PDB file of C-alpha atoms in Angstrom:
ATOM      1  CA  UNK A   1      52.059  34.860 -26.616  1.00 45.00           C
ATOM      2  CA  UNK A   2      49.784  36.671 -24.346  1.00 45.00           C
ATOM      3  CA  UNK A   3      47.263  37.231 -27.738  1.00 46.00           C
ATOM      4  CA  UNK A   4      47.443  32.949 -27.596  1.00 48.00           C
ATOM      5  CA  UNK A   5      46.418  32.826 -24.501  1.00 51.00           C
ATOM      6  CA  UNK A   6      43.793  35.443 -25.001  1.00 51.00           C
ATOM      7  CA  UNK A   7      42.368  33.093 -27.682  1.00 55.00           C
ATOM      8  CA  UNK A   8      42.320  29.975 -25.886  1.00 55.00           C
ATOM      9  CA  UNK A   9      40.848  31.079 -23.302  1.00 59.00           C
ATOM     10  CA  UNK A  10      37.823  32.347 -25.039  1.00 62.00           C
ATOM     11  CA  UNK A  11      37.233  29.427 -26.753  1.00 64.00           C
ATOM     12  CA  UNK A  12      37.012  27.750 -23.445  1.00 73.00           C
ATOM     13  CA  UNK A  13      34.626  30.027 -21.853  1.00 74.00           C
ATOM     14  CA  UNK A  14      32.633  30.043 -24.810  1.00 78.00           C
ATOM     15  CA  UNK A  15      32.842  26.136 -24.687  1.00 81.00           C
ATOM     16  CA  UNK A  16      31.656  26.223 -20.910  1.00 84.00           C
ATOM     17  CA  UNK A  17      29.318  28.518 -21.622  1.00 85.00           C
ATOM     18  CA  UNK A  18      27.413  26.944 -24.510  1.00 87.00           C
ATOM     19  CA  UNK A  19      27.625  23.855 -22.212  1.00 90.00           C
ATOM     20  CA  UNK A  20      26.320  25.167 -19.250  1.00 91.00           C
ATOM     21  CA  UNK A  21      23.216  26.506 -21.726  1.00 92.00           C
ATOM     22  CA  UNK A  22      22.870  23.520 -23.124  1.00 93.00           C
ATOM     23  CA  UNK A  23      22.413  21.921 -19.652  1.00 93.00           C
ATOM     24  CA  UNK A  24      20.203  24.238 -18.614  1.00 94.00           C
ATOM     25  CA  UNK A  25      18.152  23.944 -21.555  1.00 94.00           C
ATOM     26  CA  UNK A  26      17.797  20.358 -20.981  1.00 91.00           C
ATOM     27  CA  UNK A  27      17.214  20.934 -17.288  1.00 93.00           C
ATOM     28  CA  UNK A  28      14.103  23.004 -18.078  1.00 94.00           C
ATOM     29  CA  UNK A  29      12.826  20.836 -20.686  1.00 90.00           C
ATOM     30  CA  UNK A  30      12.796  17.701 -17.943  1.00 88.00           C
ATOM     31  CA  UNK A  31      10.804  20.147 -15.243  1.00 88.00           C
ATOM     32  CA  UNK A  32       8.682  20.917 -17.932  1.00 87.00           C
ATOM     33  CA  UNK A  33       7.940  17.461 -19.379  1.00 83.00           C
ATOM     34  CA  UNK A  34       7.752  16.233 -15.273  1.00 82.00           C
ATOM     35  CA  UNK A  35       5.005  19.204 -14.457  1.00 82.00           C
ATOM     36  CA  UNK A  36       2.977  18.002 -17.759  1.00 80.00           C
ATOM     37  CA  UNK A  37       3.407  14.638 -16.935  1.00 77.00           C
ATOM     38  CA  UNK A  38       0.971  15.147 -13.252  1.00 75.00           C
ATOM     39  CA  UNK A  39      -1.755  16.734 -15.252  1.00 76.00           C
ATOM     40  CA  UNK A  40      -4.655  14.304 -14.171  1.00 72.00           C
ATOM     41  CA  UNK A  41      -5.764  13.888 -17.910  1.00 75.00           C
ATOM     42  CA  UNK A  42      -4.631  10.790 -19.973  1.00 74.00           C
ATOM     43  CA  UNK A  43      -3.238  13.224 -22.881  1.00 77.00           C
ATOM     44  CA  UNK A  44      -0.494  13.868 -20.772  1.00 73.00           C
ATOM     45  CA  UNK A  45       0.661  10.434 -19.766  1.00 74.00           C
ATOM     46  CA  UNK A  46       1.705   9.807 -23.262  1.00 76.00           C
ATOM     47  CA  UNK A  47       5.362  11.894 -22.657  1.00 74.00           C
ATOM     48  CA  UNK A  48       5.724   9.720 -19.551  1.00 73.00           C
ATOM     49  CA  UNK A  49       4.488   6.390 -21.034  1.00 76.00           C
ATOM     50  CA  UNK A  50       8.007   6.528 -23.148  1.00 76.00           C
ATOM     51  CA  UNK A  51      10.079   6.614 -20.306  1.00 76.00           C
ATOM     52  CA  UNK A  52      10.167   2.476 -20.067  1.00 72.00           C
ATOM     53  CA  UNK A  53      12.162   2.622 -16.744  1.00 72.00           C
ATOM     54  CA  UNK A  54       9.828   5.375 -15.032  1.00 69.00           C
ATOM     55  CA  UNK A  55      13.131   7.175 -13.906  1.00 72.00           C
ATOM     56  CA  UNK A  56      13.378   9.771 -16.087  1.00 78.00           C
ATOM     57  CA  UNK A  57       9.970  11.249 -15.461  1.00 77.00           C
ATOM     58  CA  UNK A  58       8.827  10.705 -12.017  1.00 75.00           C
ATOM     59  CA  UNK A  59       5.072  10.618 -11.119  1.00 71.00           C
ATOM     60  CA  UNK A  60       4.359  12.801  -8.122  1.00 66.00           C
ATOM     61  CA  UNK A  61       0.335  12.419  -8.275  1.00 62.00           C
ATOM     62  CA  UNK A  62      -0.677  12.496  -5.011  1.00 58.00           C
ATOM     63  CA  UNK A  63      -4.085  10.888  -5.147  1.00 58.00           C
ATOM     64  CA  UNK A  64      -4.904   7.653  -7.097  1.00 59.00           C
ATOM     65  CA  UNK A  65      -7.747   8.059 -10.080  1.00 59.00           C
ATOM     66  CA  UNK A  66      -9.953   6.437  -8.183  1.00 63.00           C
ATOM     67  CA  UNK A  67      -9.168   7.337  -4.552  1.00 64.00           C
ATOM     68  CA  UNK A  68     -10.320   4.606  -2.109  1.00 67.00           C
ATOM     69  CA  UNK A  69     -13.654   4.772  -0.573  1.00 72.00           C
ATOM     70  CA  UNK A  70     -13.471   2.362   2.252  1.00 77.00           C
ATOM     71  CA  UNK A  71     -11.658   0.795   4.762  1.00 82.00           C
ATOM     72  CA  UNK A  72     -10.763  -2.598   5.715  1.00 87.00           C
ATOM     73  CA  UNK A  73     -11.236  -4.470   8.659  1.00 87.00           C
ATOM     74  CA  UNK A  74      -9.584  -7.884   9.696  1.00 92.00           C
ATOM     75  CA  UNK A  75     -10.998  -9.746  12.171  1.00 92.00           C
ATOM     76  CA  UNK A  76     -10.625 -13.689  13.465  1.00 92.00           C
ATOM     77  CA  UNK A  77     -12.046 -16.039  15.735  1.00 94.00           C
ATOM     78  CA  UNK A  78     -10.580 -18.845  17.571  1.00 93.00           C
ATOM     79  CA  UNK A  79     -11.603 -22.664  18.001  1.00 92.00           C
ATOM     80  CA  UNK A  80     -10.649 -22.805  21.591  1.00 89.00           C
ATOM     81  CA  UNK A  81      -8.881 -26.569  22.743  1.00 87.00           C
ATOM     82  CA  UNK A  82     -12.626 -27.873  23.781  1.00 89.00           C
ATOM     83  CA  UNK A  83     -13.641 -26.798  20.187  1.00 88.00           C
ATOM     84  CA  UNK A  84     -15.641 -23.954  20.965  1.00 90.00           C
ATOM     85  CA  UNK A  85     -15.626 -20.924  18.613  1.00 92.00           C
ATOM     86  CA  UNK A  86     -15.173 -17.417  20.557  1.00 92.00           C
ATOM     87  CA  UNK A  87     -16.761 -14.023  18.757  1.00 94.00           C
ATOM     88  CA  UNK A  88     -15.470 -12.338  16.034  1.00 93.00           C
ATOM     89  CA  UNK A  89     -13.399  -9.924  17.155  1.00 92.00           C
ATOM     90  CA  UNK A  90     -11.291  -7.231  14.884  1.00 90.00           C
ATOM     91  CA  UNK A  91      -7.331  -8.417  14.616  1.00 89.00           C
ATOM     92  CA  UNK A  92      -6.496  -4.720  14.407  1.00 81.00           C
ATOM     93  CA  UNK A  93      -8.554  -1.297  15.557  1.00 74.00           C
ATOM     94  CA  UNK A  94      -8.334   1.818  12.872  1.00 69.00           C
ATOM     95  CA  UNK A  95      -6.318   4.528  14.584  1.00 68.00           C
ATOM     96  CA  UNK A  96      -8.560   7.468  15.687  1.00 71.00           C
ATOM     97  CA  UNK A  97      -7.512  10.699  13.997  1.00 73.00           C
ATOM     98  CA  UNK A  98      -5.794  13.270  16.471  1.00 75.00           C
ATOM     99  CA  UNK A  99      -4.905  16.953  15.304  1.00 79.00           C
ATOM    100  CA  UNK A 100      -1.023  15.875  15.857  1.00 75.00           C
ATOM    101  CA  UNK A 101      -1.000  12.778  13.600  1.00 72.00           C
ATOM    102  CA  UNK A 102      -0.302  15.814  10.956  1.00 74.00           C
ATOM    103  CA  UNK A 103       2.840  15.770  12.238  1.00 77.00           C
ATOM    104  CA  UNK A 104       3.739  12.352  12.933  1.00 77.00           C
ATOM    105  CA  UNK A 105       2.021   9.172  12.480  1.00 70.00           C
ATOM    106  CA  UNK A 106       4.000   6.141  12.372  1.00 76.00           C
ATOM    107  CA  UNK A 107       1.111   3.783  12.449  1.00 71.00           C
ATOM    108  CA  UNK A 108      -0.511   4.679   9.292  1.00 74.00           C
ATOM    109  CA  UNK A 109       2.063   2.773   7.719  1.00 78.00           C
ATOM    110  CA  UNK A 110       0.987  -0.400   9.221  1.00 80.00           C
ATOM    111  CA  UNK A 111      -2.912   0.510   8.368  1.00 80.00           C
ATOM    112  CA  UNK A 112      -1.981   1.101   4.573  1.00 83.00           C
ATOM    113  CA  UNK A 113      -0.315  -1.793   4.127  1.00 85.00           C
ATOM    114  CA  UNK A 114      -2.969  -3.608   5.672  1.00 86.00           C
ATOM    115  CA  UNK A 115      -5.041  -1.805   3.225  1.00 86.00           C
ATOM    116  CA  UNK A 116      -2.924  -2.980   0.358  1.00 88.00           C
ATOM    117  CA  UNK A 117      -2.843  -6.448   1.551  1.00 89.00           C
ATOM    118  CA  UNK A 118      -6.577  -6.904   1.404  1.00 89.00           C
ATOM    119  CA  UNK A 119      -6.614  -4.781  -1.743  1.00 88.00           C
ATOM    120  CA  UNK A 120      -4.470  -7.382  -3.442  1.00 89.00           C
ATOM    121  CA  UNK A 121      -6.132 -10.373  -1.547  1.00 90.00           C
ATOM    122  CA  UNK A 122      -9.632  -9.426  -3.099  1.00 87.00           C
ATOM    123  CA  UNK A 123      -8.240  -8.136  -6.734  1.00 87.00           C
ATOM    124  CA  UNK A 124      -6.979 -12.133  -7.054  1.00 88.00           C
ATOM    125  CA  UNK A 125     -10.415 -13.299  -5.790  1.00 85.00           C
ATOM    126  CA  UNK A 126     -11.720 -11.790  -8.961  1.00 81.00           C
ATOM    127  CA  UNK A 127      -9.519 -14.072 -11.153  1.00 83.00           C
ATOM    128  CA  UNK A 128     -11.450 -17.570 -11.542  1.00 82.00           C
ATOM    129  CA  UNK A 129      -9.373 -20.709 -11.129  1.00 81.00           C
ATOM    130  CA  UNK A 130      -6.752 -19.087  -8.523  1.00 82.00           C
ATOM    131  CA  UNK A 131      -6.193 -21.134  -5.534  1.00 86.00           C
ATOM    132  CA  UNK A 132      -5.840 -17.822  -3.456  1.00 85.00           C
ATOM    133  CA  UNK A 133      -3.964 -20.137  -0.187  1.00 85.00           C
ATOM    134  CA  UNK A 134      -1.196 -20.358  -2.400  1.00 88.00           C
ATOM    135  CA  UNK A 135      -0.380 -16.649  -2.927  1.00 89.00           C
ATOM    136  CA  UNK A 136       2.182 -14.885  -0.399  1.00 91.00           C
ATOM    137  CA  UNK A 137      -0.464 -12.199  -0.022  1.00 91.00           C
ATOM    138  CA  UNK A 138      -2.538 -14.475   1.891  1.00 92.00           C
ATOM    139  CA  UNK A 139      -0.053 -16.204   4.049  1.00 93.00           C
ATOM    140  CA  UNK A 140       1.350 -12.642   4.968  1.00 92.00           C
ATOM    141  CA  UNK A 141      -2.193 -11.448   6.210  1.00 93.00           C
ATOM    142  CA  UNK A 142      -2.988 -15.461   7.384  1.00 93.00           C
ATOM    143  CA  UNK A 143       0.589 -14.828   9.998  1.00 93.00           C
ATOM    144  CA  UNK A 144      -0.264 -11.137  10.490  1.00 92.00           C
ATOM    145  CA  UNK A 145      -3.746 -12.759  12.335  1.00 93.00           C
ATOM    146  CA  UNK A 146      -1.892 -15.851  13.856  1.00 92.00           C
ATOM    147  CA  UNK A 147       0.764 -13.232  15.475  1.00 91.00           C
ATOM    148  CA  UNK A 148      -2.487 -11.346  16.871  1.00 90.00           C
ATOM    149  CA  UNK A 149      -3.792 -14.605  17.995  1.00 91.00           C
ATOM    150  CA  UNK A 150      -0.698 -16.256  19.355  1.00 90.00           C
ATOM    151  CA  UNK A 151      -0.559 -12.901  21.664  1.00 87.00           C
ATOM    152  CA  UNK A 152      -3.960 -13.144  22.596  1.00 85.00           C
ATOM    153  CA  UNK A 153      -3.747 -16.534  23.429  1.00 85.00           C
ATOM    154  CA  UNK A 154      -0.338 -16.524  25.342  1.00 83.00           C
ATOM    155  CA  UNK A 155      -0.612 -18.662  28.333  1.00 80.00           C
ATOM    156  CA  UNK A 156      -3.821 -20.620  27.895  1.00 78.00           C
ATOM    157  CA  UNK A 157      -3.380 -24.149  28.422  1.00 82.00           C
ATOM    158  CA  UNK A 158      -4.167 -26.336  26.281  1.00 86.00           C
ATOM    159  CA  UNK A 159      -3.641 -23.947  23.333  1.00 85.00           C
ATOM    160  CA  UNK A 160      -6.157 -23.381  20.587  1.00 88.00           C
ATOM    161  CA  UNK A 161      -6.640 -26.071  17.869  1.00 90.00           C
ATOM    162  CA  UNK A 162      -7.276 -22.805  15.482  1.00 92.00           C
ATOM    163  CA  UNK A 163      -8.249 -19.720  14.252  1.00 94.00           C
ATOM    164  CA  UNK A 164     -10.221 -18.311  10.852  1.00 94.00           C
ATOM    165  CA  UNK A 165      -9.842 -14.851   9.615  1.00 94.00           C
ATOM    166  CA  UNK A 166     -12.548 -12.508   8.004  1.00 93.00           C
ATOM    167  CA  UNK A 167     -12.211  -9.330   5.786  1.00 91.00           C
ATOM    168  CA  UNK A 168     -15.162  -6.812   6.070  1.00 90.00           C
ATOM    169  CA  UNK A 169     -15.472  -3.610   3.646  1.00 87.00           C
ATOM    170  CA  UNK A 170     -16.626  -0.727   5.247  1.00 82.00           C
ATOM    171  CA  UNK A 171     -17.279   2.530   3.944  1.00 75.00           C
ATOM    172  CA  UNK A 172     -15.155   4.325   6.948  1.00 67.00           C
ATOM    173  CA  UNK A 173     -16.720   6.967   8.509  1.00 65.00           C
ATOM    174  CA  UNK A 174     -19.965   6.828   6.806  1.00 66.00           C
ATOM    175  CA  UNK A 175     -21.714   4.803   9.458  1.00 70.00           C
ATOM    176  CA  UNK A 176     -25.308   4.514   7.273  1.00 74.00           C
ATOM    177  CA  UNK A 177     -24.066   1.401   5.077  1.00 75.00           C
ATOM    178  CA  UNK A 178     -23.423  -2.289   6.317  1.00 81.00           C
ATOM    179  CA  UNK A 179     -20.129  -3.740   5.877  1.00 83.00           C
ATOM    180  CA  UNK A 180     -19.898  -5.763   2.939  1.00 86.00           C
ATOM    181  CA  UNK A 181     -17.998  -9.200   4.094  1.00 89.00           C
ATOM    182  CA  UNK A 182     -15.595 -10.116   1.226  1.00 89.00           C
ATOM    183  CA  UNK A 183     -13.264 -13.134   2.217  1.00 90.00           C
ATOM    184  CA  UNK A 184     -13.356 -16.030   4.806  1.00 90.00           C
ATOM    185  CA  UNK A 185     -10.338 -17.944   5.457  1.00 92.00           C
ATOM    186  CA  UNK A 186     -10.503 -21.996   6.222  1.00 91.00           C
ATOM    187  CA  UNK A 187      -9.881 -23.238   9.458  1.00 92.00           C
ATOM    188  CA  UNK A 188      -6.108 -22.146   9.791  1.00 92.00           C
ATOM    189  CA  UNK A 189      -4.706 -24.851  12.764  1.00 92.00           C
ATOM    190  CA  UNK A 190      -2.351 -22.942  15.503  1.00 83.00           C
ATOM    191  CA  UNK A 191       0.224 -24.420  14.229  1.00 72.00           C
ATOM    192  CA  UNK A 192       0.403 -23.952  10.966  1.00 65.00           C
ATOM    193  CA  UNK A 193       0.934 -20.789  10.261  1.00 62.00           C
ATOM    194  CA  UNK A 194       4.669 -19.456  11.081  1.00 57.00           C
TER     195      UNK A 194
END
């Protein structure tokens, strides 16, 4: 009996063991396949391009192809209740970078969505026969500016009829260029937007 035993038990570990290699095999071949997989060249997407779910082979790229060279700036003006128009002013100021934001920045998230907002606002402007009011992209950005408004209006009496908002492209930092001034929105009434 014990030389039964003795048997069956090496079949097991032999069993576990060509399982565990097996596993680990497979386990190597994924980090492998993932490393390729953020070489910037094309020739490597192919691997990843068969994963249909993108699950299997995760994208960790940390910078876009074509990184992003400017910045966006919202800004709005109001037609007051006597119908007067006030300045353009900017709906939201670009944080100033500070040594600690390295650590923590929660307001960068707000800026790069922004950023992607605008980013999808314009890429639609670029496709004739779009009736860009009608997209949830705009009416996000449209109440983004009427919350700004709304708070920068609190209290006046009678309140404004309206407000229109503005995109600008800017190149960021690089102060030498003019902003280029991509979108206009109609005359939004105070009311209208939620």
């Amino acid at each position: 009996m014990t030389s039964a035993r003795a048997d069956g038990g090496a079949v097991r570990t032999e069993s576990r063991g060509a399982l565990t290699l097996l596993l680990l095999g497979g386990l190597a071949a994924w980090l492998g396949v993932t490393t390729a997989g953020q070489h910037p060249h094309s020739a490597f997407d192919r691997v990843r391009n068969r994963d249909r779910t993108g699950l299997l082979i995760p994208n960790w790229k940390f910078f876009a192809p074509e990184p992003a060279q400017h910045d966006f700036h919202v800004l709005h003006r109001v037609l007051t209740a006597d119908g007067t128009q006030t300045p353009w002013e900017e709906t939201t100021q670009i944080t100033p970078r500070a040594w600690h934001q390295l650590l923590w920045f929660p307001h960068r998230r707000r800026e790069k969505a922004l950023f992607d907002v605008c980013a999808e606002l314009i890429t639609l402007m670029n496709r004739p026969g779009l009736e860009i009011i009608r997209f949830p992209v705009y009416r996000v950005l449209r109440d983004f500016v009427a919350l700004a408004v709304r708070d920068a209006c609190a209290g006046q009496e009678p309140p404004p009829q309206g407000f229109q908002f503005l995109i600008a492209r800017h190149t960021g930092h690089d102060q030498s260029g003019e902003p280029d001034y991509v979108f206009l929105s109609p005359l939004i009434p105070t009311g209208q937007a939620s």
